[in-house]
PDB file of C-alpha atoms in Angstrom:
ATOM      1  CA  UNK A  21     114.747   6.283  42.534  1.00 86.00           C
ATOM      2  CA  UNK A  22     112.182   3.325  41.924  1.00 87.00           C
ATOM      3  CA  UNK A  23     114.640   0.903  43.352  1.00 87.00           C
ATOM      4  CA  UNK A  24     115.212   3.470  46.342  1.00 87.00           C
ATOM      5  CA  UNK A  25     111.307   3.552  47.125  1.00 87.00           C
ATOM      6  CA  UNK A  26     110.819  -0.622  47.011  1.00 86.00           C
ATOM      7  CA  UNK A  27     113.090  -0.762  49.605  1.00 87.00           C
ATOM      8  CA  UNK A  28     110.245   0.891  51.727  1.00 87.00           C
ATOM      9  CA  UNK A  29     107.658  -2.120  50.507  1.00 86.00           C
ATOM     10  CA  UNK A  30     108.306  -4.244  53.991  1.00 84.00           C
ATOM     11  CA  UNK A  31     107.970  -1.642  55.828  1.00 87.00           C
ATOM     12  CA  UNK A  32     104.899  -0.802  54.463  1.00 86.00           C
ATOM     13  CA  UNK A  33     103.391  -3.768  54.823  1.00 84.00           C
ATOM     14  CA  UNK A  34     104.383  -4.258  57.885  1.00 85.00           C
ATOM     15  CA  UNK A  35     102.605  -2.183  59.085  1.00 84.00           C
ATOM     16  CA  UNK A  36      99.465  -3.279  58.227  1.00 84.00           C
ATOM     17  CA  UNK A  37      99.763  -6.429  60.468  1.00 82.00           C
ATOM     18  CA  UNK A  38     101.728  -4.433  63.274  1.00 81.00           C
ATOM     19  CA  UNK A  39     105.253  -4.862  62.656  1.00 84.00           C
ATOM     20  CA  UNK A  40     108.033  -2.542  62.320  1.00 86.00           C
ATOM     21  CA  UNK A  41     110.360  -3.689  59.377  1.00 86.00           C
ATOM     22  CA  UNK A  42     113.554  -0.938  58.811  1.00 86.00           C
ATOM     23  CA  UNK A  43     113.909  -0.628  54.988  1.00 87.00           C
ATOM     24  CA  UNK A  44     117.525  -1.195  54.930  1.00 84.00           C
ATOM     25  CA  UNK A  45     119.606  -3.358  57.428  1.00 83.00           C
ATOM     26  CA  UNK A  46     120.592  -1.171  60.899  1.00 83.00           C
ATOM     27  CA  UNK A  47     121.494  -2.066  64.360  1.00 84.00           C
ATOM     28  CA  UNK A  48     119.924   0.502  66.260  1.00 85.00           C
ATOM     29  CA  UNK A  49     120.513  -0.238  70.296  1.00 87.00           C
ATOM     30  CA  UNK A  50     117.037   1.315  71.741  1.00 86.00           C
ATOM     31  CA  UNK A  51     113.582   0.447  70.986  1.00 86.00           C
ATOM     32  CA  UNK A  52     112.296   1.800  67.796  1.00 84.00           C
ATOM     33  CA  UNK A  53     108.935   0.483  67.760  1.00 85.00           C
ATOM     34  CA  UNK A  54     107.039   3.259  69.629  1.00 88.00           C
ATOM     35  CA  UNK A  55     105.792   5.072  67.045  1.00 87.00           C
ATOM     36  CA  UNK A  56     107.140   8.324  67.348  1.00 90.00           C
ATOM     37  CA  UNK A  57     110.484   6.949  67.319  1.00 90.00           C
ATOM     38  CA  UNK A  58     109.800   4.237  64.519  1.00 89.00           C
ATOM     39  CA  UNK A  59     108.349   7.493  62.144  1.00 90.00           C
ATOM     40  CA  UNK A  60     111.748   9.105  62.938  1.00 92.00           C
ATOM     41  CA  UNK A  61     114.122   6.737  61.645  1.00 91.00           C
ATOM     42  CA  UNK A  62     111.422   5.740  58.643  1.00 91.00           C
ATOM     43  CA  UNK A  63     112.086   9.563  57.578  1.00 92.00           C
ATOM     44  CA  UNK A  64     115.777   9.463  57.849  1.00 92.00           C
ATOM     45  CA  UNK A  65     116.056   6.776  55.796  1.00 91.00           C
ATOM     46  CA  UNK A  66     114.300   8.184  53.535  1.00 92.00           C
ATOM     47  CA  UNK A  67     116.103  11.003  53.529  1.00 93.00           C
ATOM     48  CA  UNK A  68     119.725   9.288  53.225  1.00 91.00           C
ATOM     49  CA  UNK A  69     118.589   7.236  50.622  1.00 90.00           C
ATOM     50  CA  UNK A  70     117.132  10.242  48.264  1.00 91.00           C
ATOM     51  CA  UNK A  71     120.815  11.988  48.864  1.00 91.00           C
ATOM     52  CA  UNK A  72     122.423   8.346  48.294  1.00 89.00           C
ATOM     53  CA  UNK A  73     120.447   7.952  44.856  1.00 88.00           C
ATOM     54  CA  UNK A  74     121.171  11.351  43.806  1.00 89.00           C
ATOM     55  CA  UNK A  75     124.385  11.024  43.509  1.00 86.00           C
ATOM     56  CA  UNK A  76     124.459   8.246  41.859  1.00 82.00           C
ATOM     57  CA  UNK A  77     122.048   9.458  39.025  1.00 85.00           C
ATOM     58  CA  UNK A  78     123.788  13.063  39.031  1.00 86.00           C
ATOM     59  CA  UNK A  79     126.927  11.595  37.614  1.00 80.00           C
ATOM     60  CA  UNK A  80     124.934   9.735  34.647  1.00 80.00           C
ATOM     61  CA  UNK A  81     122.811  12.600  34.119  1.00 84.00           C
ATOM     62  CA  UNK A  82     126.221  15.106  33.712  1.00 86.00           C
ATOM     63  CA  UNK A  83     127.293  11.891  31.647  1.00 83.00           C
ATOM     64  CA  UNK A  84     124.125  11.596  29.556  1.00 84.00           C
ATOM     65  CA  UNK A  85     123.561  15.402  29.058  1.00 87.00           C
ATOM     66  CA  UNK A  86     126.902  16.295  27.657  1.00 87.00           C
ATOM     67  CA  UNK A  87     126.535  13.139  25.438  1.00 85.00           C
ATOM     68  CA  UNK A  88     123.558  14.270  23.686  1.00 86.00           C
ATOM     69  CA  UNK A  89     124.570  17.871  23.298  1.00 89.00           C
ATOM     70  CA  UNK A  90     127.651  16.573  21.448  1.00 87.00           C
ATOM     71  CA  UNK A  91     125.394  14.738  19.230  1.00 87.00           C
ATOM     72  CA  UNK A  92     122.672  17.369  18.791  1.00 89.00           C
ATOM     73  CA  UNK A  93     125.862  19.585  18.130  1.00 90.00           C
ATOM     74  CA  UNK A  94     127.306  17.156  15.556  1.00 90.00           C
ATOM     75  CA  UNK A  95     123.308  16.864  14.198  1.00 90.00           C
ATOM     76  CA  UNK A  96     123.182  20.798  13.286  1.00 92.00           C
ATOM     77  CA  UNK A  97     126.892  20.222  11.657  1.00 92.00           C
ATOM     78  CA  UNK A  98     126.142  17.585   9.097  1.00 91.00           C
ATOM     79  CA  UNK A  99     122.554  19.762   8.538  1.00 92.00           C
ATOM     80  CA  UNK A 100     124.780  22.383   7.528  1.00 92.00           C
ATOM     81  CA  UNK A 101     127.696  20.705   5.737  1.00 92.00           C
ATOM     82  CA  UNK A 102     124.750  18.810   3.620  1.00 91.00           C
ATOM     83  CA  UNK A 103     123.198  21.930   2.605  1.00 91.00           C
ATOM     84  CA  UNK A 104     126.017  24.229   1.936  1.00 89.00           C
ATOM     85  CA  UNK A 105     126.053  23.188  -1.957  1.00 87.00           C
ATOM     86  CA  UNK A 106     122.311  23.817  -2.425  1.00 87.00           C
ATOM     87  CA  UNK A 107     122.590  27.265  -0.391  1.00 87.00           C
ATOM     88  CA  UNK A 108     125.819  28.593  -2.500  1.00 86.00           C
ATOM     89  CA  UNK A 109     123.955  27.719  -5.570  1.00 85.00           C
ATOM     90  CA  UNK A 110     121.624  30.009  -4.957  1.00 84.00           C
ATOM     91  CA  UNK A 111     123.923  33.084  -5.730  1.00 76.00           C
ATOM     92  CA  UNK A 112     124.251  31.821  -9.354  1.00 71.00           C
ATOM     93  CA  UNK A 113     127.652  33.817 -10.021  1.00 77.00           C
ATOM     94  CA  UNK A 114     129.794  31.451 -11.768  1.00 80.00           C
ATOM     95  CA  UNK A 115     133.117  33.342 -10.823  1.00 82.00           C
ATOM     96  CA  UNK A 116     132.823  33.822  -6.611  1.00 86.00           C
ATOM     97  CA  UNK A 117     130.683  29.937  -6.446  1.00 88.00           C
ATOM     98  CA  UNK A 118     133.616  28.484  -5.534  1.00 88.00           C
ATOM     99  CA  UNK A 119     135.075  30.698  -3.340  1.00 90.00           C
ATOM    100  CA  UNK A 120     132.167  31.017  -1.113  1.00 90.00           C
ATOM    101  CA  UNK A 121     131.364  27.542  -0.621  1.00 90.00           C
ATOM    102  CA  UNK A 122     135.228  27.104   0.528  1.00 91.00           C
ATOM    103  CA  UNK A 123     134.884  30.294   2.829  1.00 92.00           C
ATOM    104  CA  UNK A 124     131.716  28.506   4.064  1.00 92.00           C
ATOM    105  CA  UNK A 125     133.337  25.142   4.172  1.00 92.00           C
ATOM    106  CA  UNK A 126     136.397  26.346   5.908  1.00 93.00           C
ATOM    107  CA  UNK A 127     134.170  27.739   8.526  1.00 93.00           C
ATOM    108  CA  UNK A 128     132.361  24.238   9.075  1.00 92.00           C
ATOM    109  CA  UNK A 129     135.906  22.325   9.007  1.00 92.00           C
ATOM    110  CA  UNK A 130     136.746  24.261  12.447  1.00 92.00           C
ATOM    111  CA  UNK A 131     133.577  23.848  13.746  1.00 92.00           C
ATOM    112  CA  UNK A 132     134.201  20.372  13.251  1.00 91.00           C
ATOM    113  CA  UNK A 133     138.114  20.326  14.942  1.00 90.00           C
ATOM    114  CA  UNK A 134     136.456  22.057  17.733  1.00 92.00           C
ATOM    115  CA  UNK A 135     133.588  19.565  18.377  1.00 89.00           C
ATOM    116  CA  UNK A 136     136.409  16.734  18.258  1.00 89.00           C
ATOM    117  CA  UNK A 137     138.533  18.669  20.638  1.00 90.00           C
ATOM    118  CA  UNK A 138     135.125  18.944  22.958  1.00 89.00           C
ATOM    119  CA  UNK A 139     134.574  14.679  22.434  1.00 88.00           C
ATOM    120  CA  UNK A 140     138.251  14.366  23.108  1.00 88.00           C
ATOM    121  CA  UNK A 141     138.144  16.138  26.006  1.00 90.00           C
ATOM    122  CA  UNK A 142     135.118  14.549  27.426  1.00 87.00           C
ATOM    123  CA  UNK A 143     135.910  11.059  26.451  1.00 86.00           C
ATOM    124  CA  UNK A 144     139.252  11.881  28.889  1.00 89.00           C
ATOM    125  CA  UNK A 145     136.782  13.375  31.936  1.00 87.00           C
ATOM    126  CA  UNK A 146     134.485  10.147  32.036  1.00 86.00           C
ATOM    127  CA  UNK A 147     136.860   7.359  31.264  1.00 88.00           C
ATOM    128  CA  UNK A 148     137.218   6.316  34.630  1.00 89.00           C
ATOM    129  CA  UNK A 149     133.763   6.700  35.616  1.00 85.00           C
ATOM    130  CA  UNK A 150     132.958   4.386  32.897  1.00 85.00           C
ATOM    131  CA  UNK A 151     135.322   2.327  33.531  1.00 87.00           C
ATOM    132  CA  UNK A 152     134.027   1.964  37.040  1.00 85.00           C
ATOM    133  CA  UNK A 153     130.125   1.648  35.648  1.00 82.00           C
ATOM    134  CA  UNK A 154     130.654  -1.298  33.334  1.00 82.00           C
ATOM    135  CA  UNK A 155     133.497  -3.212  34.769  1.00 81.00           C
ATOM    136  CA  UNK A 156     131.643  -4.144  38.303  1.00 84.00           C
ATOM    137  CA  UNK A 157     128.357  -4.176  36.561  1.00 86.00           C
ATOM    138  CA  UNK A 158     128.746  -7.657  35.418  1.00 85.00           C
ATOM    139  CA  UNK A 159     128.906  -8.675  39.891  1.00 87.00           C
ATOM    140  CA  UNK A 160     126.426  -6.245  40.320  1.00 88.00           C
ATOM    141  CA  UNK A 161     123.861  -7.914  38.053  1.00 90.00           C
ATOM    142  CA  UNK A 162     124.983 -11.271  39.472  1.00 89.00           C
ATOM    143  CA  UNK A 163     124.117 -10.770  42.550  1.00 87.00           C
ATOM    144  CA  UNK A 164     121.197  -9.398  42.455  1.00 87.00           C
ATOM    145  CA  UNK A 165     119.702 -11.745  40.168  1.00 88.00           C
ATOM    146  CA  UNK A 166     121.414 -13.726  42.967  1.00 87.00           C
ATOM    147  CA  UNK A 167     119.618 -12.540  45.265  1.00 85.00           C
ATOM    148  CA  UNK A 168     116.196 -12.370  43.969  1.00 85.00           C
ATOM    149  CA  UNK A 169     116.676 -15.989  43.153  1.00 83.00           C
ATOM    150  CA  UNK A 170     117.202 -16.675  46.127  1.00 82.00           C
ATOM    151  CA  UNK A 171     114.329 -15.187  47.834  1.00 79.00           C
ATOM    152  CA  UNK A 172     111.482 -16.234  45.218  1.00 77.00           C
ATOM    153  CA  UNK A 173     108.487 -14.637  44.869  1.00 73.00           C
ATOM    154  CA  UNK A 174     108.970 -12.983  48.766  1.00 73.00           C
ATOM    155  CA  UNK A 175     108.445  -9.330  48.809  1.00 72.00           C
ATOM    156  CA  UNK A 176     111.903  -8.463  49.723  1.00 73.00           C
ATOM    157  CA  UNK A 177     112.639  -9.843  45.914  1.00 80.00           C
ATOM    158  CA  UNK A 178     110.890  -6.805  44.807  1.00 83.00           C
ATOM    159  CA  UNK A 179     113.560  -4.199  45.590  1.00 84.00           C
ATOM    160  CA  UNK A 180     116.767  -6.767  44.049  1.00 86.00           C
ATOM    161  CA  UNK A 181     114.148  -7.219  40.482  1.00 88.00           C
ATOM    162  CA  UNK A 182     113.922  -3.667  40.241  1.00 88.00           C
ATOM    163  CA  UNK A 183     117.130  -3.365  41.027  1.00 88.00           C
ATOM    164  CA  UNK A 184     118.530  -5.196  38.103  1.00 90.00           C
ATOM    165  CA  UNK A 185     116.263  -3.153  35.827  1.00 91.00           C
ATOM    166  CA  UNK A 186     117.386  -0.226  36.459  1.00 89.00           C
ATOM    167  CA  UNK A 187     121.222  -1.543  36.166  1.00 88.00           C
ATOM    168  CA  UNK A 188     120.216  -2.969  32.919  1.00 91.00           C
ATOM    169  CA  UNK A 189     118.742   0.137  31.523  1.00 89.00           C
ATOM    170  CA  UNK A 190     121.817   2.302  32.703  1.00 86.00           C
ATOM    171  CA  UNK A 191     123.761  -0.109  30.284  1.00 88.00           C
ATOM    172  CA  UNK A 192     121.964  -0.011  27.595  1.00 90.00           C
ATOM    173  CA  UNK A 193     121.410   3.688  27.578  1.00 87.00           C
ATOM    174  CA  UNK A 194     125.092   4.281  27.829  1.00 85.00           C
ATOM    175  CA  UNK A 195     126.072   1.471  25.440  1.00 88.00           C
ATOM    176  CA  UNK A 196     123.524   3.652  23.124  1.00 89.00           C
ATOM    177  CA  UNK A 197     124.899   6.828  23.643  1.00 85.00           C
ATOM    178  CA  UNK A 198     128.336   5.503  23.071  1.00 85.00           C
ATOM    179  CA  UNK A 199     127.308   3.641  19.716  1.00 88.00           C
ATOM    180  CA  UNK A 200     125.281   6.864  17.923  1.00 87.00           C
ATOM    181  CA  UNK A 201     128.234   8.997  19.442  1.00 84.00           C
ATOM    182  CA  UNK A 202     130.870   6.956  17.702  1.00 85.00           C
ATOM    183  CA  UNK A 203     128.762   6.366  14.782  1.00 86.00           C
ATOM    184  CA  UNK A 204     127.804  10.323  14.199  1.00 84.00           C
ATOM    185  CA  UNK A 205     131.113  11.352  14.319  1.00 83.00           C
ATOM    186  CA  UNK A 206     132.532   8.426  11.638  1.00 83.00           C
ATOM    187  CA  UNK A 207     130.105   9.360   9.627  1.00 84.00           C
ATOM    188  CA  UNK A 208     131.061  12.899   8.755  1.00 85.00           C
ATOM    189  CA  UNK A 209     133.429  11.896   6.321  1.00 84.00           C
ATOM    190  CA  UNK A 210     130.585  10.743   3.944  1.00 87.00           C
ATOM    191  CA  UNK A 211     128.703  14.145   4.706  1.00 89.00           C
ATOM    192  CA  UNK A 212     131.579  16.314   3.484  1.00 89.00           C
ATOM    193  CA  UNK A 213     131.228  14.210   0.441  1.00 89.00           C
ATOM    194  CA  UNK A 214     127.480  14.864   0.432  1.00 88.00           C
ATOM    195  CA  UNK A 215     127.985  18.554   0.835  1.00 87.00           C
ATOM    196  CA  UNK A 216     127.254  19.484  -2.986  1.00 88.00           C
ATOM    197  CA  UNK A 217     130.587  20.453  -4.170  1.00 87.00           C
ATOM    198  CA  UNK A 218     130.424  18.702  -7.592  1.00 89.00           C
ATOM    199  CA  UNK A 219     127.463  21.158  -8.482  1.00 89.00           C
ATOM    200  CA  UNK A 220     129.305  23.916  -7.495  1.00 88.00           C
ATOM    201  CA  UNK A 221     132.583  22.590  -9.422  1.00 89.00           C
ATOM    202  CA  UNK A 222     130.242  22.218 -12.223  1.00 88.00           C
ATOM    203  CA  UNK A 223     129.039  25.649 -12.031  1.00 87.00           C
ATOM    204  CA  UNK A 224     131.730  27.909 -11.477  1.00 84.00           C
ATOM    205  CA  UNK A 225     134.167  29.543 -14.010  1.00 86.00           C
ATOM    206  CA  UNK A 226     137.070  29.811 -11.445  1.00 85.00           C
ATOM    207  CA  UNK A 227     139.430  26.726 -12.258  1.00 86.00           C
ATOM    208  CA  UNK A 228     142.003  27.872  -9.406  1.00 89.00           C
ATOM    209  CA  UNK A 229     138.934  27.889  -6.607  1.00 88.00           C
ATOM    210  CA  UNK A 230     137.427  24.490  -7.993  1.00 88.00           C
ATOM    211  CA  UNK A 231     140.882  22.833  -7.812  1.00 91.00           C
ATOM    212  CA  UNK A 232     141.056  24.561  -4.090  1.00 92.00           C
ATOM    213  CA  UNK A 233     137.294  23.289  -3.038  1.00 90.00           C
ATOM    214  CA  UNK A 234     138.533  19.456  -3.940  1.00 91.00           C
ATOM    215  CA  UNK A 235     141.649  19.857  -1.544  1.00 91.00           C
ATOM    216  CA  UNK A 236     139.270  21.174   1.165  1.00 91.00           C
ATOM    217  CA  UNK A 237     136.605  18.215   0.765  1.00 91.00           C
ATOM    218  CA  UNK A 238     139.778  15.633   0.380  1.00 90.00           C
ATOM    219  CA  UNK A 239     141.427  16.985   3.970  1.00 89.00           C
ATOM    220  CA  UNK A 240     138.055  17.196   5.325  1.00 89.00           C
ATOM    221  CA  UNK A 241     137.265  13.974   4.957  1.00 88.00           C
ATOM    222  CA  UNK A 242     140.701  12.512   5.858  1.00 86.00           C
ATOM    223  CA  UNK A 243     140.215  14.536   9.250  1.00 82.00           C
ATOM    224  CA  UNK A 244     137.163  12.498   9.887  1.00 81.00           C
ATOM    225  CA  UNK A 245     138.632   8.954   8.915  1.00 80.00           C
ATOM    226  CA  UNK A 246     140.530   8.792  12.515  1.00 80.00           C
ATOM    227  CA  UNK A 247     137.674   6.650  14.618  1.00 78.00           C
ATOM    228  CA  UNK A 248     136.107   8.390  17.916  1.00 81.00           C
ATOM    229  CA  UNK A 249     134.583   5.807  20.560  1.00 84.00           C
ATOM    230  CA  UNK A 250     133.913   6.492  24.328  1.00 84.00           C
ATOM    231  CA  UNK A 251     136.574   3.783  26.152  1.00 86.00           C
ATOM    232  CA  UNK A 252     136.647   2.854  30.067  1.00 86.00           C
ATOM    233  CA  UNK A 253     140.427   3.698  30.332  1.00 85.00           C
ATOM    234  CA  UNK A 254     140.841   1.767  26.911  1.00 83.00           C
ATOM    235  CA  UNK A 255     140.311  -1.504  28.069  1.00 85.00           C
ATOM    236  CA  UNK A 256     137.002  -1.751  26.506  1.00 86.00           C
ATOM    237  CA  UNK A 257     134.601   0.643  23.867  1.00 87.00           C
ATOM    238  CA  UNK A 258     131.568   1.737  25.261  1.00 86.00           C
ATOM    239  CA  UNK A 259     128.953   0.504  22.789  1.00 87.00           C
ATOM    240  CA  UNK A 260     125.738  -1.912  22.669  1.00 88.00           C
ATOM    241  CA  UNK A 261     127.971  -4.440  22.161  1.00 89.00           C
ATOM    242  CA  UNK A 262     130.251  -3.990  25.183  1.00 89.00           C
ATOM    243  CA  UNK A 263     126.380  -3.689  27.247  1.00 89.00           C
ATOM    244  CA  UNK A 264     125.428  -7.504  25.645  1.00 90.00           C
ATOM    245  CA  UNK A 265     129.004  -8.819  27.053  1.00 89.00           C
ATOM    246  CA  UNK A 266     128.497  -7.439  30.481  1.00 89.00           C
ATOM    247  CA  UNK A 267     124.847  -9.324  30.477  1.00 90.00           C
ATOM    248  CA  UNK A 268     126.207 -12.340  29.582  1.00 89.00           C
ATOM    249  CA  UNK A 269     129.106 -12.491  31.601  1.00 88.00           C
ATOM    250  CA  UNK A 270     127.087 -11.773  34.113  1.00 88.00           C
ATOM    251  CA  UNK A 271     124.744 -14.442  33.162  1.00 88.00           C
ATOM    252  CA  UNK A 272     127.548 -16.902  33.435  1.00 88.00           C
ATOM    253  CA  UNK A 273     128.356 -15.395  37.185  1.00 85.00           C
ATOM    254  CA  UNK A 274     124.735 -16.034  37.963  1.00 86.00           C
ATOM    255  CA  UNK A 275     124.557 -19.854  36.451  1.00 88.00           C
ATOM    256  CA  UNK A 276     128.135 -20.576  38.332  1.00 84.00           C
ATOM    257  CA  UNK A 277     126.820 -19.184  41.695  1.00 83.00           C
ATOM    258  CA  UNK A 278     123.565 -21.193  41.287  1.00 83.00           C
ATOM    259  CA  UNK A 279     125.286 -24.582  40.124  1.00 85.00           C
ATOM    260  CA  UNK A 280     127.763 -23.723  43.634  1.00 80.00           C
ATOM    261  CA  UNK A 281     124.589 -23.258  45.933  1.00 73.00           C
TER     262      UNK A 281
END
């Protein structure tokens, strides 16, 4: 939206010494200085450029919002899988321990499938659209950093900078949502570990549910051993990593296109 509203800069101060500067480039066969006319197209502009930018941010913002309620979803999850061996030691009956912290366990464990089955599913939805976001972002940034090379300190610079700040933050926030994504959901393995369930083995009387609680951690952890990461189509993970090789590449672009002007 920032990058939107510094296209309107020249006009802006344009006015100011009397000249009427269009925000983006048009070929408009009248005379649009009269100001009636001028204060026309300056709000219809506007206008197409608020529903331009909206669509681009809505499809982030979907992106973004379903990414961190998977994670705040996987957050409550390990909260609970953590404390279910403190909470079942609470009922201090040596003979049913066992078989409540499986019950409770079990309950967890398909909480778990289903949150995979939701990242699954929503790695598959935005694949492309990821795909599409980081592969051309590399030109993108070239050319704007192009651009605003090429035009110095000149006001028209303003809207290319800003520009490139807002492409680099898009990265980086979705190379960090794709990093604490792949990372949350890796690390469940170790939580099932974490759970408690050698207190309650300790505890409880009931050989035949102890030797049933240590199959349930062991499966529950091999669930979580297969790695999860957000891909654009598989060609490439989307993590902090893949956002520092699109800046660089991009770098390059910009140094070649320099050297061959």
């Amino acid at each position: 939206m920032i990058t939107m509203l510094s296209f309107y800069v020249l006009p802006l101060q344009g006015i100011f010494v009397g000249e009427r500067h269009l925000p983006y480039v048009l070929t408009i066969p009248f005379d649009y200085r009269p100001w009636p006319i001028f204060t026309t197209i300056i709000l219809l502009c506007f206008y197409i450029g608020v529903l331009v930018a909206t669509v681009i941010i809505s499809e982030s913002y979907i992106l973004a919002m379903s990414i961190l309620n998977l994670n705040g979803r996987f957050v409550l999850l390990e909260e609970e899988i953590l404390n279910l061996g403190d909470e079942v030691l609470k009922l201090e009956n040596p003979e049913t321990i066992a078989d409540q912290f499986n019950e409770r366990l079990i309950v967890l464990v398909k909480r778990n499938v289903n949150l995979i089955k939701f990242a699954e599913r929503l790695e598959s939805q935005f694949t492309f659209p990821l795909f599409v976001m980081m592969a051309d972002s590399a030109f993108v940034l070239c050319l704007l950093a192009f651009n605003a090379h090429e035009n110095g300190f000149a006001t028209d610079s303003i809207k290319y900078v800003i520009w490139l700040l807002a492409k680099v933050l898009e990265l980086v926030v979705l190379g960090y949502f794709g990093s604490v994504t792949s990372t949350r959901v890796d690390g469940l393995g170790t939580t099932y570990y974490s759970s408690g369930w050698e207190k309650v083995i300790y505890k409880s009387n009931n050989s035949k549910a102890n030797v049933r609680t240590m199959k349930l951690i062991t499966r529950a952890i091999s669930f979580n051993q297969k790695p999860f990461m957000l891909t654009g189509l598989g060609f490439f993970n989307v993590c902090l990593e893949t956002t520092l090789t699109v800046i660089r590449v991009a770098g390059s672009y910009f140094t070649f296109l320099c050297s061959m002007r």
